[in-house]
Amino acid sequence: MEERRSNKSRNHSIILENREKLSVSGVEHVNNFNSEMIILETVAGVLTIKGEELDVNKLNVEDGNVSISGTVYSIGYSDRESFGAKGAGFLGKMFR
């Protein structure tokens, strides 16, 4: 937990090339990933990437860098508080 606090001073950036190559810096933790969705905890909040045939090519959590390939359909942020909050699961999303 102490390590994550020290990472907050790190910069965060996203580079998307032709909707096929995505580089993200400032990553603290990979919460979940499959071929259609990747959820990253960054210094700027929880980042959700949706797409098709998504693959994590390079992952270096020590440096906070992640490289992803595939077709990217959307990229969105949410706050850490709302991501882990009660009701943020499947049913909570349906009844917003």
mmCIF file with all atom_site columns, C-alpha atoms in Angstrom:
data_model
loop_
_atom_site.group_PDB
_atom_site.id
_atom_site.type_symbol
_atom_site.label_atom_id
_atom_site.label_alt_id
_atom_site.label_comp_id
_atom_site.label_asym_id
_atom_site.label_entity_id
_atom_site.label_seq_id
_atom_site.pdbx_PDB_ins_code
_atom_site.Cartn_x
_atom_site.Cartn_y
_atom_site.Cartn_z
_atom_site.occupancy
_atom_site.B_iso_or_equiv
_atom_site.pdbx_formal_charge
_atom_site.auth_seq_id
_atom_site.auth_comp_id
_atom_site.auth_asym_id
_atom_site.auth_atom_id
_atom_site.pdbx_PDB_model_num
ATOM 1  C CA . MET A 1 1  ? 0.000   0.000   0.000   1.00 0.00 ? 1  MET A CA 1
ATOM 2  C CA . GLU A 1 2  ? 2.857   2.361   0.796   1.00 0.00 ? 2  GLU A CA 1
ATOM 3  C CA . GLU A 1 3  ? 4.337   1.718   -2.660  1.00 0.00 ? 3  GLU A CA 1
ATOM 4  C CA . ARG A 1 4  ? 1.102   2.793   -4.370  1.00 0.00 ? 4  ARG A CA 1
ATOM 5  C CA . ARG A 1 5  ? 1.084   6.082   -2.451  1.00 0.00 ? 5  ARG A CA 1
ATOM 6  C CA . SER A 1 6  ? 4.587   6.918   -3.650  1.00 0.00 ? 6  SER A CA 1
ATOM 7  C CA . ASN A 1 7  ? 3.510   6.275   -7.261  1.00 0.00 ? 7  ASN A CA 1
ATOM 8  C CA . LYS A 1 8  ? 1.030   9.174   -7.174  1.00 0.00 ? 8  LYS A CA 1
ATOM 9  C CA . SER A 1 9  ? 3.826   11.590  -8.016  1.00 0.00 ? 9  SER A CA 1
ATOM 10 C CA . ARG A 1 10 ? 4.361   9.675   -11.270 1.00 0.00 ? 10 ARG A CA 1
ATOM 11 C CA . ASN A 1 11 ? 3.144   11.051  -14.585 1.00 0.00 ? 11 ASN A CA 1
ATOM 12 C CA . HIS A 1 12 ? 0.349   9.404   -16.522 1.00 0.00 ? 12 HIS A CA 1
ATOM 13 C CA . SER A 1 13 ? 0.012   9.283   -20.290 1.00 0.00 ? 13 SER A CA 1
ATOM 14 C CA . ILE A 1 14 ? -1.867  7.379   -22.971 1.00 0.00 ? 14 ILE A CA 1
ATOM 15 C CA . ILE A 1 15 ? -0.649  6.960   -26.542 1.00 0.00 ? 15 ILE A CA 1
ATOM 16 C CA . LEU A 1 16 ? -3.015  5.320   -29.026 1.00 0.00 ? 16 LEU A CA 1
ATOM 17 C CA . GLU A 1 17 ? -1.771  4.586   -32.553 1.00 0.00 ? 17 GLU A CA 1
ATOM 18 C CA . ASN A 1 18 ? -4.354  3.806   -35.254 1.00 0.00 ? 18 ASN A CA 1
ATOM 19 C CA . ARG A 1 19 ? -6.682  2.293   -32.621 1.00 0.00 ? 19 ARG A CA 1
ATOM 20 C CA . GLU A 1 20 ? -4.373  -0.764  -32.666 1.00 0.00 ? 20 GLU A CA 1
ATOM 21 C CA . LYS A 1 21 ? -1.426  -0.027  -30.363 1.00 0.00 ? 21 LYS A CA 1
ATOM 22 C CA . LEU A 1 22 ? -1.944  1.475   -26.915 1.00 0.00 ? 22 LEU A CA 1
ATOM 23 C CA . SER A 1 23 ? 0.781   2.510   -24.467 1.00 0.00 ? 23 SER A CA 1
ATOM 24 C CA . VAL A 1 24 ? -0.150  3.573   -20.934 1.00 0.00 ? 24 VAL A CA 1
ATOM 25 C CA . SER A 1 25 ? 2.194   4.945   -18.276 1.00 0.00 ? 25 SER A CA 1
ATOM 26 C CA . GLY A 1 26 ? 1.443   5.628   -14.623 1.00 0.00 ? 26 GLY A CA 1
ATOM 27 C CA . VAL A 1 27 ? -0.113  2.184   -14.119 1.00 0.00 ? 27 VAL A CA 1
ATOM 28 C CA . GLU A 1 28 ? -0.212  0.970   -10.515 1.00 0.00 ? 28 GLU A CA 1
ATOM 29 C CA . HIS A 1 29 ? -2.091  -2.315  -10.886 1.00 0.00 ? 29 HIS A CA 1
ATOM 30 C CA . VAL A 1 30 ? -3.809  -4.472  -13.508 1.00 0.00 ? 30 VAL A CA 1
ATOM 31 C CA . ASN A 1 31 ? -7.212  -5.328  -12.043 1.00 0.00 ? 31 ASN A CA 1
ATOM 32 C CA . ASN A 1 32 ? -8.559  -7.516  -14.837 1.00 0.00 ? 32 ASN A CA 1
ATOM 33 C CA . PHE A 1 33 ? -8.014  -8.306  -18.487 1.00 0.00 ? 33 PHE A CA 1
ATOM 34 C CA . ASN A 1 34 ? -9.378  -10.492 -21.254 1.00 0.00 ? 34 ASN A CA 1
ATOM 35 C CA . SER A 1 35 ? -9.611  -10.172 -25.047 1.00 0.00 ? 35 SER A CA 1
ATOM 36 C CA . GLU A 1 36 ? -12.502 -7.669  -24.859 1.00 0.00 ? 36 GLU A CA 1
ATOM 37 C CA . MET A 1 37 ? -11.752 -5.536  -21.764 1.00 0.00 ? 37 MET A CA 1
ATOM 38 C CA . ILE A 1 38 ? -8.741  -4.455  -19.724 1.00 0.00 ? 38 ILE A CA 1
ATOM 39 C CA . ILE A 1 39 ? -9.065  -2.650  -16.383 1.00 0.00 ? 39 ILE A CA 1
ATOM 40 C CA . LEU A 1 40 ? -6.005  -0.783  -15.112 1.00 0.00 ? 40 LEU A CA 1
ATOM 41 C CA . GLU A 1 41 ? -5.574  1.155   -11.897 1.00 0.00 ? 41 GLU A CA 1
ATOM 42 C CA . THR A 1 42 ? -3.549  4.273   -12.745 1.00 0.00 ? 42 THR A CA 1
ATOM 43 C CA . VAL A 1 43 ? -2.376  7.308   -10.827 1.00 0.00 ? 43 VAL A CA 1
ATOM 44 C CA . ALA A 1 44 ? -5.269  9.228   -12.476 1.00 0.00 ? 44 ALA A CA 1
ATOM 45 C CA . GLY A 1 45 ? -8.014  6.699   -11.626 1.00 0.00 ? 45 GLY A CA 1
ATOM 46 C CA . VAL A 1 46 ? -9.313  3.385   -12.899 1.00 0.00 ? 46 VAL A CA 1
ATOM 47 C CA . LEU A 1 47 ? -8.909  3.091   -16.677 1.00 0.00 ? 47 LEU A CA 1
ATOM 48 C CA . THR A 1 48 ? -11.175 0.735   -18.631 1.00 0.00 ? 48 THR A CA 1
ATOM 49 C CA . ILE A 1 49 ? -10.209 -0.195  -22.179 1.00 0.00 ? 49 ILE A CA 1
ATOM 50 C CA . LYS A 1 50 ? -12.769 -2.000  -24.344 1.00 0.00 ? 50 LYS A CA 1
ATOM 51 C CA . GLY A 1 51 ? -12.106 -3.558  -27.703 1.00 0.00 ? 51 GLY A CA 1
ATOM 52 C CA . GLU A 1 52 ? -11.573 -6.707  -29.683 1.00 0.00 ? 52 GLU A CA 1
ATOM 53 C CA . GLU A 1 53 ? -8.648  -9.148  -29.603 1.00 0.00 ? 53 GLU A CA 1
ATOM 54 C CA . LEU A 1 54 ? -6.946  -7.096  -26.879 1.00 0.00 ? 54 LEU A CA 1
ATOM 55 C CA . ASP A 1 55 ? -3.612  -8.461  -25.715 1.00 0.00 ? 55 ASP A CA 1
ATOM 56 C CA . VAL A 1 56 ? -1.187  -7.174  -23.086 1.00 0.00 ? 56 VAL A CA 1
ATOM 57 C CA . ASN A 1 57 ? 2.156   -7.294  -24.901 1.00 0.00 ? 57 ASN A CA 1
ATOM 58 C CA . LYS A 1 58 ? 4.391   -5.676  -22.287 1.00 0.00 ? 58 LYS A CA 1
ATOM 59 C CA . LEU A 1 59 ? 3.694   -5.191  -18.619 1.00 0.00 ? 59 LEU A CA 1
ATOM 60 C CA . ASN A 1 60 ? 6.096   -3.528  -16.222 1.00 0.00 ? 60 ASN A CA 1
ATOM 61 C CA . VAL A 1 61 ? 4.247   -2.512  -13.081 1.00 0.00 ? 61 VAL A CA 1
ATOM 62 C CA . GLU A 1 62 ? 7.491   -1.442  -11.391 1.00 0.00 ? 62 GLU A CA 1
ATOM 63 C CA . ASP A 1 63 ? 7.929   1.282   -14.017 1.00 0.00 ? 63 ASP A CA 1
ATOM 64 C CA . GLY A 1 64 ? 4.155   1.658   -14.485 1.00 0.00 ? 64 GLY A CA 1
ATOM 65 C CA . ASN A 1 65 ? 4.159   0.925   -18.225 1.00 0.00 ? 65 ASN A CA 1
ATOM 66 C CA . VAL A 1 66 ? 1.737   -1.273  -20.175 1.00 0.00 ? 66 VAL A CA 1
ATOM 67 C CA . SER A 1 67 ? 1.613   -1.934  -23.936 1.00 0.00 ? 67 SER A CA 1
ATOM 68 C CA . ILE A 1 68 ? -1.598  -3.295  -25.455 1.00 0.00 ? 68 ILE A CA 1
ATOM 69 C CA . SER A 1 69 ? -2.438  -4.420  -28.992 1.00 0.00 ? 69 SER A CA 1
ATOM 70 C CA . GLY A 1 70 ? -5.793  -5.125  -30.619 1.00 0.00 ? 70 GLY A CA 1
ATOM 71 C CA . THR A 1 71 ? -8.698  -3.004  -31.837 1.00 0.00 ? 71 THR A CA 1
ATOM 72 C CA . VAL A 1 72 ? -9.611  -0.337  -29.263 1.00 0.00 ? 72 VAL A CA 1
ATOM 73 C CA . TYR A 1 73 ? -13.283 0.735   -29.173 1.00 0.00 ? 73 TYR A CA 1
ATOM 74 C CA . SER A 1 74 ? -13.326 2.868   -26.029 1.00 0.00 ? 74 SER A CA 1
ATOM 75 C CA . ILE A 1 75 ? -11.191 4.202   -23.198 1.00 0.00 ? 75 ILE A CA 1
ATOM 76 C CA . GLY A 1 76 ? -12.775 5.568   -20.032 1.00 0.00 ? 76 GLY A CA 1
ATOM 77 C CA . TYR A 1 77 ? -11.900 6.615   -16.495 1.00 0.00 ? 77 TYR A CA 1
ATOM 78 C CA . SER A 1 78 ? -13.672 6.095   -13.194 1.00 0.00 ? 78 SER A CA 1
ATOM 79 C CA . ASP A 1 79 ? -12.634 7.090   -9.683  1.00 0.00 ? 79 ASP A CA 1
ATOM 80 C CA . ARG A 1 80 ? -11.162 4.473   -7.377  1.00 0.00 ? 80 ARG A CA 1
ATOM 81 C CA . GLU A 1 81 ? -13.893 5.204   -4.834  1.00 0.00 ? 81 GLU A CA 1
ATOM 82 C CA . SER A 1 82 ? -16.734 4.524   -7.270  1.00 0.00 ? 82 SER A CA 1
ATOM 83 C CA . PHE A 1 83 ? -14.952 1.506   -8.758  1.00 0.00 ? 83 PHE A CA 1
ATOM 84 C CA . GLY A 1 84 ? -14.798 -0.329  -5.444  1.00 0.00 ? 84 GLY A CA 1
ATOM 85 C CA . ALA A 1 85 ? -18.051 1.042   -4.034  1.00 0.00 ? 85 ALA A CA 1
ATOM 86 C CA . LYS A 1 86 ? -20.965 -1.153  -3.111  1.00 0.00 ? 86 LYS A CA 1
ATOM 87 C CA . GLY A 1 87 ? -23.414 -1.428  -5.979  1.00 0.00 ? 87 GLY A CA 1
ATOM 88 C CA . ALA A 1 88 ? -20.716 -0.935  -8.599  1.00 0.00 ? 88 ALA A CA 1
ATOM 89 C CA . GLY A 1 89 ? -21.134 -4.527  -9.759  1.00 0.00 ? 89 GLY A CA 1
ATOM 90 C CA . PHE A 1 90 ? -23.378 -5.862  -12.478 1.00 0.00 ? 90 PHE A CA 1
ATOM 91 C CA . LEU A 1 91 ? -26.670 -5.010  -10.757 1.00 0.00 ? 91 LEU A CA 1
ATOM 92 C CA . GLY A 1 92 ? -25.424 -1.607  -9.638  1.00 0.00 ? 92 GLY A CA 1
ATOM 93 C CA . LYS A 1 93 ? -24.586 -0.695  -13.224 1.00 0.00 ? 93 LYS A CA 1
ATOM 94 C CA . MET A 1 94 ? -27.973 -1.860  -14.498 1.00 0.00 ? 94 MET A CA 1
ATOM 95 C CA . PHE A 1 95 ? -29.945 0.301   -12.052 1.00 0.00 ? 95 PHE A CA 1
ATOM 96 C CA . ARG A 1 96 ? -28.076 3.606   -12.457 1.00 0.00 ? 96 ARG A CA 1
#
